[in-house]
CSV table of C-alpha atoms and ligand atoms in Angstrom, one decimal:
chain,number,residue,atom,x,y,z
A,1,UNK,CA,13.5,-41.7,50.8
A,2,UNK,CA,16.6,-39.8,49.5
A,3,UNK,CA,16.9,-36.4,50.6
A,4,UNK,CA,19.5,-34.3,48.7
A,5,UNK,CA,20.3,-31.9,51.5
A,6,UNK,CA,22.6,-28.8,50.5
A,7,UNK,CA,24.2,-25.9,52.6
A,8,UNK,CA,22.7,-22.7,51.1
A,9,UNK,CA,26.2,-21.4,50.1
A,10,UNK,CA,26.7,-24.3,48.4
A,11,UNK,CA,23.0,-23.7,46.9
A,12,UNK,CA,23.7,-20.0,45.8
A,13,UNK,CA,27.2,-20.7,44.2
A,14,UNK,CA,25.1,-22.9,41.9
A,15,UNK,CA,22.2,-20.8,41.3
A,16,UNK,CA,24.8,-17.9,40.4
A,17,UNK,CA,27.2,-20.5,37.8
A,18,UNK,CA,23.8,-20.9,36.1
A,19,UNK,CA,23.2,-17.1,35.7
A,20,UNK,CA,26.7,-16.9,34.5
A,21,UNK,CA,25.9,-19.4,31.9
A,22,UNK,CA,23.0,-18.4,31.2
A,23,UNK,CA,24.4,-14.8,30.6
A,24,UNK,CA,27.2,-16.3,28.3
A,25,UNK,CA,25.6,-18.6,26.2
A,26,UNK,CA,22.8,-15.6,25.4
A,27,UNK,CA,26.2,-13.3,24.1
A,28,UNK,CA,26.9,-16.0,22.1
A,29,UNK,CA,23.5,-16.3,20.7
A,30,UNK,CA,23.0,-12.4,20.2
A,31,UNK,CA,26.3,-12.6,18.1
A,32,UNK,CA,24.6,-14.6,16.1
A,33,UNK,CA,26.7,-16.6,13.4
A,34,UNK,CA,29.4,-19.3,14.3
A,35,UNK,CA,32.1,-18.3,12.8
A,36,UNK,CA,32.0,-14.7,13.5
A,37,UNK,CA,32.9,-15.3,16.9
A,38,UNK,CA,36.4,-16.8,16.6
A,39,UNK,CA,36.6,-16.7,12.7
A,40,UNK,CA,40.5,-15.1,12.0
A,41,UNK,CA,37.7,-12.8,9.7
A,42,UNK,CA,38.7,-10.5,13.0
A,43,UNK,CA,36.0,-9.0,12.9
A,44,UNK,CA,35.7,-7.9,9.2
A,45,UNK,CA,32.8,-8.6,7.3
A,46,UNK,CA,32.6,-9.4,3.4
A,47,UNK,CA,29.8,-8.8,1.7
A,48,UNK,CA,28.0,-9.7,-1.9
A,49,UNK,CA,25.5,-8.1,-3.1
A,50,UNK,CA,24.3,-10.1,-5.7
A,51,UNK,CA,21.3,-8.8,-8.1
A,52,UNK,CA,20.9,-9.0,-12.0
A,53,UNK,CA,21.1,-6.1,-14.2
A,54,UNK,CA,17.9,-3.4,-13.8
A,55,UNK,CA,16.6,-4.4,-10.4
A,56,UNK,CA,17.5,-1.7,-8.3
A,57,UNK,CA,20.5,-2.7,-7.1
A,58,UNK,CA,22.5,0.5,-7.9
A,59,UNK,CA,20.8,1.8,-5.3
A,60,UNK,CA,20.7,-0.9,-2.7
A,61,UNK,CA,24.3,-1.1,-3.4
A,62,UNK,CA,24.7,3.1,-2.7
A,63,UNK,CA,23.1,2.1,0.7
A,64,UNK,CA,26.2,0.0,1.4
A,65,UNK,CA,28.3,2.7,-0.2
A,66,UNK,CA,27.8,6.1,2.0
A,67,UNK,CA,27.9,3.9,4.9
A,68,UNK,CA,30.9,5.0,6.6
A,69,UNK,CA,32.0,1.7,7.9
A,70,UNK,CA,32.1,0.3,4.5
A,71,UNK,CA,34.2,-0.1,1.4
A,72,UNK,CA,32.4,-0.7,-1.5
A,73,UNK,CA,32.9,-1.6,-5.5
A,74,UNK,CA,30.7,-2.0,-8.1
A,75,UNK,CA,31.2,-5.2,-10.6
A,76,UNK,CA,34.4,-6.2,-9.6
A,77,UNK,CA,33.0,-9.2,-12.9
A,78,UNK,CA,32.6,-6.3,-15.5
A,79,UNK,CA,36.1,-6.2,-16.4
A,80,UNK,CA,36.4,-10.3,-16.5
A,81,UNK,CA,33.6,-10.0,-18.5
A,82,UNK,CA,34.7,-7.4,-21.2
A,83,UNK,CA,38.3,-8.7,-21.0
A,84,UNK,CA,37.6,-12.2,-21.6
A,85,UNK,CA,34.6,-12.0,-23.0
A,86,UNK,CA,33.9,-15.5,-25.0
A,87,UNK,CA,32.7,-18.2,-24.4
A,88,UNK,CA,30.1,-17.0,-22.1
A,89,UNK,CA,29.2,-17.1,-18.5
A,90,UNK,CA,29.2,-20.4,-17.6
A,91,UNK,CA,33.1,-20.6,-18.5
A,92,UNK,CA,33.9,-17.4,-17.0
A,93,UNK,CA,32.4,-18.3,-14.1
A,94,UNK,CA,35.4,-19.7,-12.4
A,95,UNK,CA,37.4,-16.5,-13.2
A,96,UNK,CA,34.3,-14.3,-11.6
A,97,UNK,CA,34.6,-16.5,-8.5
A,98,UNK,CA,38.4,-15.8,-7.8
A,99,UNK,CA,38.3,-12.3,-8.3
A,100,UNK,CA,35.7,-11.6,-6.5
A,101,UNK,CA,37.2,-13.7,-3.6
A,102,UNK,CA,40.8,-11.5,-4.3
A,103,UNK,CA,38.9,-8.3,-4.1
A,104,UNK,CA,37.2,-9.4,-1.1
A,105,UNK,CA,40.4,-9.8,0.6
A,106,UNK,CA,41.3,-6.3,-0.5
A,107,UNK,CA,43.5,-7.7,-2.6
A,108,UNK,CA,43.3,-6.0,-6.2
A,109,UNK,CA,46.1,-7.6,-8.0
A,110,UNK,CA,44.2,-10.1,-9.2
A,111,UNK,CA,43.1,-6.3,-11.5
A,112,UNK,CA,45.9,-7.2,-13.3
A,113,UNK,CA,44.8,-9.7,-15.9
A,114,UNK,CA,41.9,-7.4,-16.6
A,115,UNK,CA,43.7,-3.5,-16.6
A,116,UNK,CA,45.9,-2.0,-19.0
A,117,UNK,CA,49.4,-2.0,-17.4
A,118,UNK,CA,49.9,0.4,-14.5
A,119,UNK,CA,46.6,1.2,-13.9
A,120,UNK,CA,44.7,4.2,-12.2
A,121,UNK,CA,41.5,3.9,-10.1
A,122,UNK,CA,39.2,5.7,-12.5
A,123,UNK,CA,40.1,2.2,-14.3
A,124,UNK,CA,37.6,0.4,-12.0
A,125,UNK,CA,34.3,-0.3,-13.4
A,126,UNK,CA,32.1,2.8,-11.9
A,127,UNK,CA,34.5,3.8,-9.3
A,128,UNK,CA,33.2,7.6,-8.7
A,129,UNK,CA,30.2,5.6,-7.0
A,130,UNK,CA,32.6,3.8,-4.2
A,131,UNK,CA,32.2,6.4,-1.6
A,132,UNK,CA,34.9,4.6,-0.2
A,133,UNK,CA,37.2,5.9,-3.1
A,134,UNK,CA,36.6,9.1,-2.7
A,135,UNK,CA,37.3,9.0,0.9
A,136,UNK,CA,40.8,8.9,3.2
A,137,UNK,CA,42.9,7.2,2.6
A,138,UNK,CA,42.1,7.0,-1.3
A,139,UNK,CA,41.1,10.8,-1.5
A,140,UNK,CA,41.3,13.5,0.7
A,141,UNK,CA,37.6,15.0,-1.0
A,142,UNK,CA,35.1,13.2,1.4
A,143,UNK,CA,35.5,12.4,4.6
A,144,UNK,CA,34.4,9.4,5.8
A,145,UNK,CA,30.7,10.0,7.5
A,146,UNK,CA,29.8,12.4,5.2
A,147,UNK,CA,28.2,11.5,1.7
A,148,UNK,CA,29.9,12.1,-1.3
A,149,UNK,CA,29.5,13.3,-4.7
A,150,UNK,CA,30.1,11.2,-7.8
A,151,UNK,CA,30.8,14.4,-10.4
A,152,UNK,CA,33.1,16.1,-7.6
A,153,UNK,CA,34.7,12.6,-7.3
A,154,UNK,CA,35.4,12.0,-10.7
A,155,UNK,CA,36.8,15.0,-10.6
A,156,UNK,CA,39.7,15.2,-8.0
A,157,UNK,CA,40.1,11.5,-7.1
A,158,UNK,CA,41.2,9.9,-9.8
A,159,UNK,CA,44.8,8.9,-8.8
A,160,UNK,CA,47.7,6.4,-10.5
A,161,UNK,CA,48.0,2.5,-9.1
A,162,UNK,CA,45.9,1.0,-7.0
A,163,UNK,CA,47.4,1.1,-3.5
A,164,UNK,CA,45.8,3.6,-1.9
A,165,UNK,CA,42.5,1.8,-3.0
A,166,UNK,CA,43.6,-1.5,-1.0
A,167,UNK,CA,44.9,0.5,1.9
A,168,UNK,CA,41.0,2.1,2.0
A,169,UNK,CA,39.7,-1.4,1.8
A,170,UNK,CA,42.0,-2.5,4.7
A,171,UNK,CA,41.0,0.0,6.5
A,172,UNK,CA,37.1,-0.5,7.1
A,173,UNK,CA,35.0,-3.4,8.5
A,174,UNK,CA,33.1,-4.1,6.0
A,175,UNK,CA,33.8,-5.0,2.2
A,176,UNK,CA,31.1,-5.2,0.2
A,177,UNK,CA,30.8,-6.2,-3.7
A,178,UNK,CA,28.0,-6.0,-5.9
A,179,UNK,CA,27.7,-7.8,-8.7
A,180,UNK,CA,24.8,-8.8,-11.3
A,181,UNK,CA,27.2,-11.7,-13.1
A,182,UNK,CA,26.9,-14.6,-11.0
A,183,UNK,CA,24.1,-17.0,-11.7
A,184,UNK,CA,24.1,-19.8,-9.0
A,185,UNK,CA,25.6,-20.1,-5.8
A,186,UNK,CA,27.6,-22.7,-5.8
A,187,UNK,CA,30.4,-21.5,-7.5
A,188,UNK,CA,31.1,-19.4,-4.2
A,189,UNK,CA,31.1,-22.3,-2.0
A,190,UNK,CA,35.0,-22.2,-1.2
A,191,UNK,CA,34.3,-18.5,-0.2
A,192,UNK,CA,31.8,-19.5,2.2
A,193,UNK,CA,34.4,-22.2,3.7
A,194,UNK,CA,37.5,-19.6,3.7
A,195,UNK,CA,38.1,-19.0,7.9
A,196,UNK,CA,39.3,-15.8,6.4
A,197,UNK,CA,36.3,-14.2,5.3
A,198,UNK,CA,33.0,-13.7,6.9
A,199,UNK,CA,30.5,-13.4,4.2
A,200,UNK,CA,27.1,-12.7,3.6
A,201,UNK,CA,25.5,-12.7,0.8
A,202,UNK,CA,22.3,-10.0,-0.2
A,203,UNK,CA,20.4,-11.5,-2.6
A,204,UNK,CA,18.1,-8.6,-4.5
A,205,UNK,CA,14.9,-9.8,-6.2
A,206,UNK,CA,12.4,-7.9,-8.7
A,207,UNK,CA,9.3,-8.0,-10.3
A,208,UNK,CA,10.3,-9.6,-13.9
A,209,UNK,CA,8.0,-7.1,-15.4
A,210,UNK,CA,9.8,-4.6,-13.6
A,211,UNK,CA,13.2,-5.3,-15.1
A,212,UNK,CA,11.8,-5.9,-18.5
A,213,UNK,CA,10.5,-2.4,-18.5
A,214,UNK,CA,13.6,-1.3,-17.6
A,215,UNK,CA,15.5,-3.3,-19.8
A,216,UNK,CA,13.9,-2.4,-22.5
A,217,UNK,CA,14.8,1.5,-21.9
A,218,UNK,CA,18.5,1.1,-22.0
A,219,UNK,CA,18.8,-2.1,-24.2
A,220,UNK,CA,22.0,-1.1,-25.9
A,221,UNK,CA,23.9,-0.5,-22.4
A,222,UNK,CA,23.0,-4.7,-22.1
A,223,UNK,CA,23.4,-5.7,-25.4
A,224,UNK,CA,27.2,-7.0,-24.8
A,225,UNK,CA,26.0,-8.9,-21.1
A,226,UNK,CA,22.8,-10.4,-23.2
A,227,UNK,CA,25.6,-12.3,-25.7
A,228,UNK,CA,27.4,-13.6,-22.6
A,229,UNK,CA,23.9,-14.9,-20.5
A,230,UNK,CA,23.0,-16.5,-23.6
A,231,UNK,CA,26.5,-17.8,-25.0
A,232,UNK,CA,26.1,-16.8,-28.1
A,233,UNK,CA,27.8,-14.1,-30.2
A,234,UNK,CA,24.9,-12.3,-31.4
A,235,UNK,CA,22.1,-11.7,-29.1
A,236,UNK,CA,19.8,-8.7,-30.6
A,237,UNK,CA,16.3,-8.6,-30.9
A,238,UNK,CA,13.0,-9.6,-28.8
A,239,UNK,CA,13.8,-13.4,-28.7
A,240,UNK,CA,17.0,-12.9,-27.2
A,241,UNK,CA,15.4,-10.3,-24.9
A,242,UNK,CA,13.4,-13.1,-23.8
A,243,UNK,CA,15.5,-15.9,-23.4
A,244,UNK,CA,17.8,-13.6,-21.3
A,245,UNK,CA,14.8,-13.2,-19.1
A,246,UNK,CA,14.4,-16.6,-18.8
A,247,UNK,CA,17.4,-17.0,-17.4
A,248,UNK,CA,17.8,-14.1,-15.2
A,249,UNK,CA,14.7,-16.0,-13.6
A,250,UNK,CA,15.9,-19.0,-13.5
A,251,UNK,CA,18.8,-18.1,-11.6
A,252,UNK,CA,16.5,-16.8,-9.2
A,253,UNK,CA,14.9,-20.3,-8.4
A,254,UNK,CA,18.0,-22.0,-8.5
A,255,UNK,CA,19.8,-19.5,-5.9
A,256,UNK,CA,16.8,-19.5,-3.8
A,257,UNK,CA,16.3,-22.8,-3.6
A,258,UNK,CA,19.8,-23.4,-2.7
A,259,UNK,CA,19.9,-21.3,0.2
A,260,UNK,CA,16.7,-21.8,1.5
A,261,UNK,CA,15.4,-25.3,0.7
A,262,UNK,CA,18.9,-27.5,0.8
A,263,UNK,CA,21.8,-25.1,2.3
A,264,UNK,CA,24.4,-27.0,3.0
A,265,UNK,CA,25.8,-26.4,7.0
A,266,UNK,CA,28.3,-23.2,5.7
A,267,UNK,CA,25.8,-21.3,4.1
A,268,UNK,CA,22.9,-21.4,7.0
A,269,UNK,CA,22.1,-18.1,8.5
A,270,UNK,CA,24.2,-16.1,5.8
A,271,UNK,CA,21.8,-16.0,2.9
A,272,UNK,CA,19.1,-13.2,2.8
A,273,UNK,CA,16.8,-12.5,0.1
A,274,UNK,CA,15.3,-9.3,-0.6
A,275,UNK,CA,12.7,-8.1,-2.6
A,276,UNK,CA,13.1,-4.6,-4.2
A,277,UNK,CA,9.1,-4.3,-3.8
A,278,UNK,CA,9.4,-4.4,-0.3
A,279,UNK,CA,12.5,-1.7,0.1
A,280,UNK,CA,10.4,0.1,-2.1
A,281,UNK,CA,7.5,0.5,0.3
A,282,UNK,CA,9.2,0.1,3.5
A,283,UNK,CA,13.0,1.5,2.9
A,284,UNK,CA,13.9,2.2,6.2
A,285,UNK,CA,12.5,-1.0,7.8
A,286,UNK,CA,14.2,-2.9,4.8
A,287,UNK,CA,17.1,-1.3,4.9
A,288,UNK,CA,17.3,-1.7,8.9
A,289,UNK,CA,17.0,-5.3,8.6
A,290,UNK,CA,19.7,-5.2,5.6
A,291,UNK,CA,21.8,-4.0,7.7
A,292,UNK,CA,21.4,-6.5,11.1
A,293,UNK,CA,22.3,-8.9,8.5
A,294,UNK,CA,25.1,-7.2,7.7
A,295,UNK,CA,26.0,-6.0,11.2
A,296,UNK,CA,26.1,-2.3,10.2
A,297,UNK,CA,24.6,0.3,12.3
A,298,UNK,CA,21.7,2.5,11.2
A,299,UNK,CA,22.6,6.4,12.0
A,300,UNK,CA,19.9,8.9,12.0
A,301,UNK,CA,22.1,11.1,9.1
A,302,UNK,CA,21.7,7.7,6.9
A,303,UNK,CA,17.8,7.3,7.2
A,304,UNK,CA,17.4,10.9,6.8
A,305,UNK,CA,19.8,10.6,3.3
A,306,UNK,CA,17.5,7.5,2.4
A,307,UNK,CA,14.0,8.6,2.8
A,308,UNK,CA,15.1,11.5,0.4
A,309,UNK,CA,16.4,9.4,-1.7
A,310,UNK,CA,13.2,7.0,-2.1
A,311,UNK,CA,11.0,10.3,-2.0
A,312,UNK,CA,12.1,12.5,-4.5
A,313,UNK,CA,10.5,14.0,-7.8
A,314,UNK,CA,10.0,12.6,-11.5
A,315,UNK,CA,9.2,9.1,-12.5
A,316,UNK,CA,13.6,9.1,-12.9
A,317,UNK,CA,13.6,9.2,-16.9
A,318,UNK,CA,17.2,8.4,-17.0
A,319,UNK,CA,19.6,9.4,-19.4
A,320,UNK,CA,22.0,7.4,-17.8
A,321,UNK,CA,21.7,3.4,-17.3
A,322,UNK,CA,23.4,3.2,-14.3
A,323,UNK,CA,22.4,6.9,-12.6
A,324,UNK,CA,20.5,6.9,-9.1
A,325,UNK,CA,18.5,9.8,-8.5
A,326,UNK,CA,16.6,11.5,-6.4
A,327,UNK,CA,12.9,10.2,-7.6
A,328,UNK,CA,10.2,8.5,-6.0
A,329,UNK,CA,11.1,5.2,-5.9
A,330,UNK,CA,7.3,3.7,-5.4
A,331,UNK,CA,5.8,5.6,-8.4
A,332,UNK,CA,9.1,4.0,-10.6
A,333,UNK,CA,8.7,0.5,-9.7
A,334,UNK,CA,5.1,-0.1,-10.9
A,335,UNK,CA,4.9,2.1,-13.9
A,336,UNK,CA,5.0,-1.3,-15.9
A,337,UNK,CA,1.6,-1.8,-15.5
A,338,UNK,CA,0.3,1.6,-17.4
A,339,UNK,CA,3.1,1.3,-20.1
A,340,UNK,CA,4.0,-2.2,-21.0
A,341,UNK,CA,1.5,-3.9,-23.8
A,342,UNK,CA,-0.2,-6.6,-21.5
A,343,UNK,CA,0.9,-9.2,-24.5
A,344,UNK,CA,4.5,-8.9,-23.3
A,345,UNK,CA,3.5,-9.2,-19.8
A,346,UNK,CA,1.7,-12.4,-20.9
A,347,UNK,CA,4.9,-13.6,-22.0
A,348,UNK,CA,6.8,-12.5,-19.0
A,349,UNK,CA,4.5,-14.3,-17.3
A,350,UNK,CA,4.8,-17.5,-19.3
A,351,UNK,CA,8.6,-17.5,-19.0
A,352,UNK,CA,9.2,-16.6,-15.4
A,353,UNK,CA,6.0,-18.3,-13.8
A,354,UNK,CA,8.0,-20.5,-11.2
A,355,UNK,CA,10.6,-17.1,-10.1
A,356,UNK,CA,7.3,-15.5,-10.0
A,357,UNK,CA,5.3,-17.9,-7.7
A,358,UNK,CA,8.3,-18.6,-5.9
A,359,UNK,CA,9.1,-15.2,-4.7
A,360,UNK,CA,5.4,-13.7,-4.6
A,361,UNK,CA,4.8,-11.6,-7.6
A,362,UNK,CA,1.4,-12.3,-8.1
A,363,UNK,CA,0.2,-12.4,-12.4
A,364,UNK,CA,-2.2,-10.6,-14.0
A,365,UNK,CA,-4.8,-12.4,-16.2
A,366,UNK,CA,-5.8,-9.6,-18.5
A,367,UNK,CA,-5.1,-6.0,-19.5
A,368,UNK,CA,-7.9,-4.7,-17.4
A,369,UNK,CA,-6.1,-6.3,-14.4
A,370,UNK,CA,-2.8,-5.2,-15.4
A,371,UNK,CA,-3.9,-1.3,-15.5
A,372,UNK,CA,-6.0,-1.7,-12.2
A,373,UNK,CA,-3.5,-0.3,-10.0
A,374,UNK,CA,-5.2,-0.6,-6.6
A,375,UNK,CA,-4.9,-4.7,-7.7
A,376,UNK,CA,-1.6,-5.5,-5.5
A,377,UNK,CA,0.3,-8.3,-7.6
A,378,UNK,CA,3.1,-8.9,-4.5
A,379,UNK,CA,2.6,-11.1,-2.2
A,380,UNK,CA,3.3,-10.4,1.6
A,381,UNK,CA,6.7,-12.9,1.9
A,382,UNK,CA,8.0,-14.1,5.1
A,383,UNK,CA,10.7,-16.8,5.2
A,384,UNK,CA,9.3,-20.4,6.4
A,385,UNK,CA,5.5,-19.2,6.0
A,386,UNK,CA,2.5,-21.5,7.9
A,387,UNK,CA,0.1,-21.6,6.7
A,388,UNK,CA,-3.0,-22.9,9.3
A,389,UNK,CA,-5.9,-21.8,7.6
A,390,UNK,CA,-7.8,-23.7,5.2
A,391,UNK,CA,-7.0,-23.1,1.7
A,392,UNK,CA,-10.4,-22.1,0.5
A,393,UNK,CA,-10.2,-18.7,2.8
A,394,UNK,CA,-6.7,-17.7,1.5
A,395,UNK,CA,-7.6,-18.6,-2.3
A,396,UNK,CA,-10.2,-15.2,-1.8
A,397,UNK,CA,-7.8,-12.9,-0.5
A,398,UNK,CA,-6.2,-12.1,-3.5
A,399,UNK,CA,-6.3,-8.8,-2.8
A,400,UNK,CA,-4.5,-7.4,-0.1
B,1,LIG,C1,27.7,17.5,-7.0
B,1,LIG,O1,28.5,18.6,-7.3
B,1,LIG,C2,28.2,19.3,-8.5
B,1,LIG,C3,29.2,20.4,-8.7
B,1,LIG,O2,30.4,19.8,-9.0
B,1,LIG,C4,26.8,19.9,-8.3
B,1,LIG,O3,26.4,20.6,-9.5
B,1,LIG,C5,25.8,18.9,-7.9
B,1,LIG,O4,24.6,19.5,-7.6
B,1,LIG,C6,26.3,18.0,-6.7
B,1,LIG,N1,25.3,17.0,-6.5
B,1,LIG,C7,24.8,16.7,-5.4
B,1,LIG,C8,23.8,15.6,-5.3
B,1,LIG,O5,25.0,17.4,-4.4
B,2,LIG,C1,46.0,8.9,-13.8
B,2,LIG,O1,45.9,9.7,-12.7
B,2,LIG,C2,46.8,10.7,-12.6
B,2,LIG,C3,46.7,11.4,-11.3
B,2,LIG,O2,45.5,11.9,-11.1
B,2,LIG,C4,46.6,11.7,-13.8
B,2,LIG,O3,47.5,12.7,-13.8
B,2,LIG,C5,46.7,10.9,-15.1
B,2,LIG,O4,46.3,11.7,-16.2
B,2,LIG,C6,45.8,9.7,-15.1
B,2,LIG,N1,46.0,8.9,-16.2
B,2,LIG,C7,45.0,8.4,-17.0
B,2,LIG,C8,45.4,7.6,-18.2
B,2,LIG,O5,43.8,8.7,-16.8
């Protein structure tokens, strides 16, 4: 019989290379992603934030913004949108994709095809709610771990060219975009490939009946988007209302099922979805895990800023489409159930039944059920469920 016979220092210089291994390869897992840990990213991270229009993301994206590692823009799409309008999103799709990837970079020329000449940074689409921008080096008003204020901002940080705006983006760790015009994700493949950048993408889900509500209460704001979505000129009335719905949701699915079912290698482990539901009820859990993802750090000044924010007064009867207030955030996000007709809901329903089932917004078969507001129509969601028990118990437990 062979007996392997070692010399104990021999024996404990072994036993200690395998802590040392051990010890490195579990750094490299807690860092988590690949590329992040040689990626010539160096250590920045890009962020999208993509939503459609009316689904809260205003205010997931103001979570990015008071963060003081991050710079933030809203839309970076709006102005290829309104510049070259026709003929709809599908052909400016292309032109979405490489601005965004400019602006990601921090590189804003590519502004120039859709600014007047020598523009100034009020130019940007909703700039006052960039914290960033009103922050040094773009403004003197804020600084950075303080939060700002969009009227005071408007008001003293408006300034020519848009230099100082790229030398703020250069300056943080984190750039992150939102934007409601991209439909699929494929389109943002080569941005997922580029060793330069280090993206994640957010991808913000809501109850359809959620964002039709909301649609409908500032339906002239959308009325130029709603032509594009549907490539059509014209685009008014309930119909159109509708068929932008449908699409809205089917991006959903498609986006989804991209990332989750089929992902190709590059876009594993840098796809999260999120449901506005579940910031809703849970913000600072959500919002925790947000930003993991994201590798941001949760302060104690920022939970404090966002439990007021999710907790304040009024049902947030906005004068202003694009406004986020101080309101109770819970009480907003089911008041479709008392005030839409249940016949549109029916329709909702009937249009966006696969978004729906796919990403756990459970219908309502009547009006009675719509208005019963201790009936919870979301589904708890967790990413790769089992199930194990036998379908007949979990058909009952409707209710939650
Ligand atoms: C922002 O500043 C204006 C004064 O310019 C003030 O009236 C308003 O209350 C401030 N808003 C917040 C949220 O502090
Ligand atoms: C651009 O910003 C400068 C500096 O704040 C200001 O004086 C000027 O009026 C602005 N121009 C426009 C067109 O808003």
């Amino acid at each position: 019989m062979l007996r392997l016979r070692l010399p104990t220092p021999a024996l404990v210089t072994l036993l200690l290379l395998q802590v040392i291994t051990m010890v490195v390869m579990f750094g490299w897992y807690r860092h988590g992603l690949p590329a992040s840990t040689s990626s010539p990213a160096q250590g920045k991270v890009h962020v999208l934030l993509l939503s459609s229009w009316r689904s809260g993301s205003s205010f997931l994206g103001q979570v990015f913004s008071q963060h003081p590692s991050v710079f933030y823009l809203m839309e970076p799409a709006w102005h290829v949108w309104v510049t070259l309008r026709m003929p709809g999103a599908r052909g400016l799709r292309m032109a979405v994709r490489d601005s965004l990837h400019q602006v990601l970079r921090c590189d804003l020329s590519v502004m120039d095809s859709y600014l007047p000449p020598q523009p100034n940074v009020s130019q940007l689409f909703m700039w006052s709610h960039s914290r960033a921008l009103c922050s040094p080096p773009a403004c003197p008003l804020t600084p950075r771990n303080t939060f700002s204020n969009e009227t005071e901002c408007k008001k003293r940080c408006d300034a020519q060219g848009l230099a100082r705006a790229e030398e703020a983006c250069r300056s943080y760790s984190h750039v992150v975009l939102k934007e409601t015009r991209v439909f699929e994700l494929e389109s943002l493949y080569p941005l997922l490939r580029d060793p330069t950048l280090d993206l994640r993408i957010v991808h913000l889900v809501r109850d359809p009946r959620a964002v039709w509500r909301s649609r409908d209460q500032s339906a002239n704001a959308l009325a130029r988007d709603n032509a594009l979505v549907l490539e059509q000129g014209e685009a008014k009335g309930p119909e159109a209302q509708y068929r932008v719905m449908q699409e809205v949701c089917r991006s959903h699915v498609r986006m989804h099922e991209t990332a989750l079912l089929k992902p190709p290698d590059f876009l594993r482990g840098r796809y999260k979805m999120v449901r506005y539901e579940d910031v809703v009820r849970d913000p600072l859990g959500q919002i925790d895990a947000i930003y993991q993802f994201t590798g941001l750090e949760m302060t104690p000044r920022l939970q404090e800023w966002i439990y007021r924010i999710t907790h304040g007064k009024g049902k947030g009867t906005k004068k202003e489409a694009f406004q986020i207030t101080s309101r109770n955030a819970e009480d907003v996000s089911r008041a479709w159930r008392t005030t839409l007709p249940y016949e549109k809901v029916r329709r909702i329903q009937e249009i966006c039944k696969g978004a729906m089932s796919l990403l756990g917004y459970r219908t309502v078969d009547s009006d009675k059920e719509q208005r019963q507001l201790d009936m919870d129509v979301l589904s708890p969601r967790e990413p790769f469920q089992f199930s194990w028990l036998p379908s007949k118990t979990t058909k009952h437990s409707t209710k939650v």
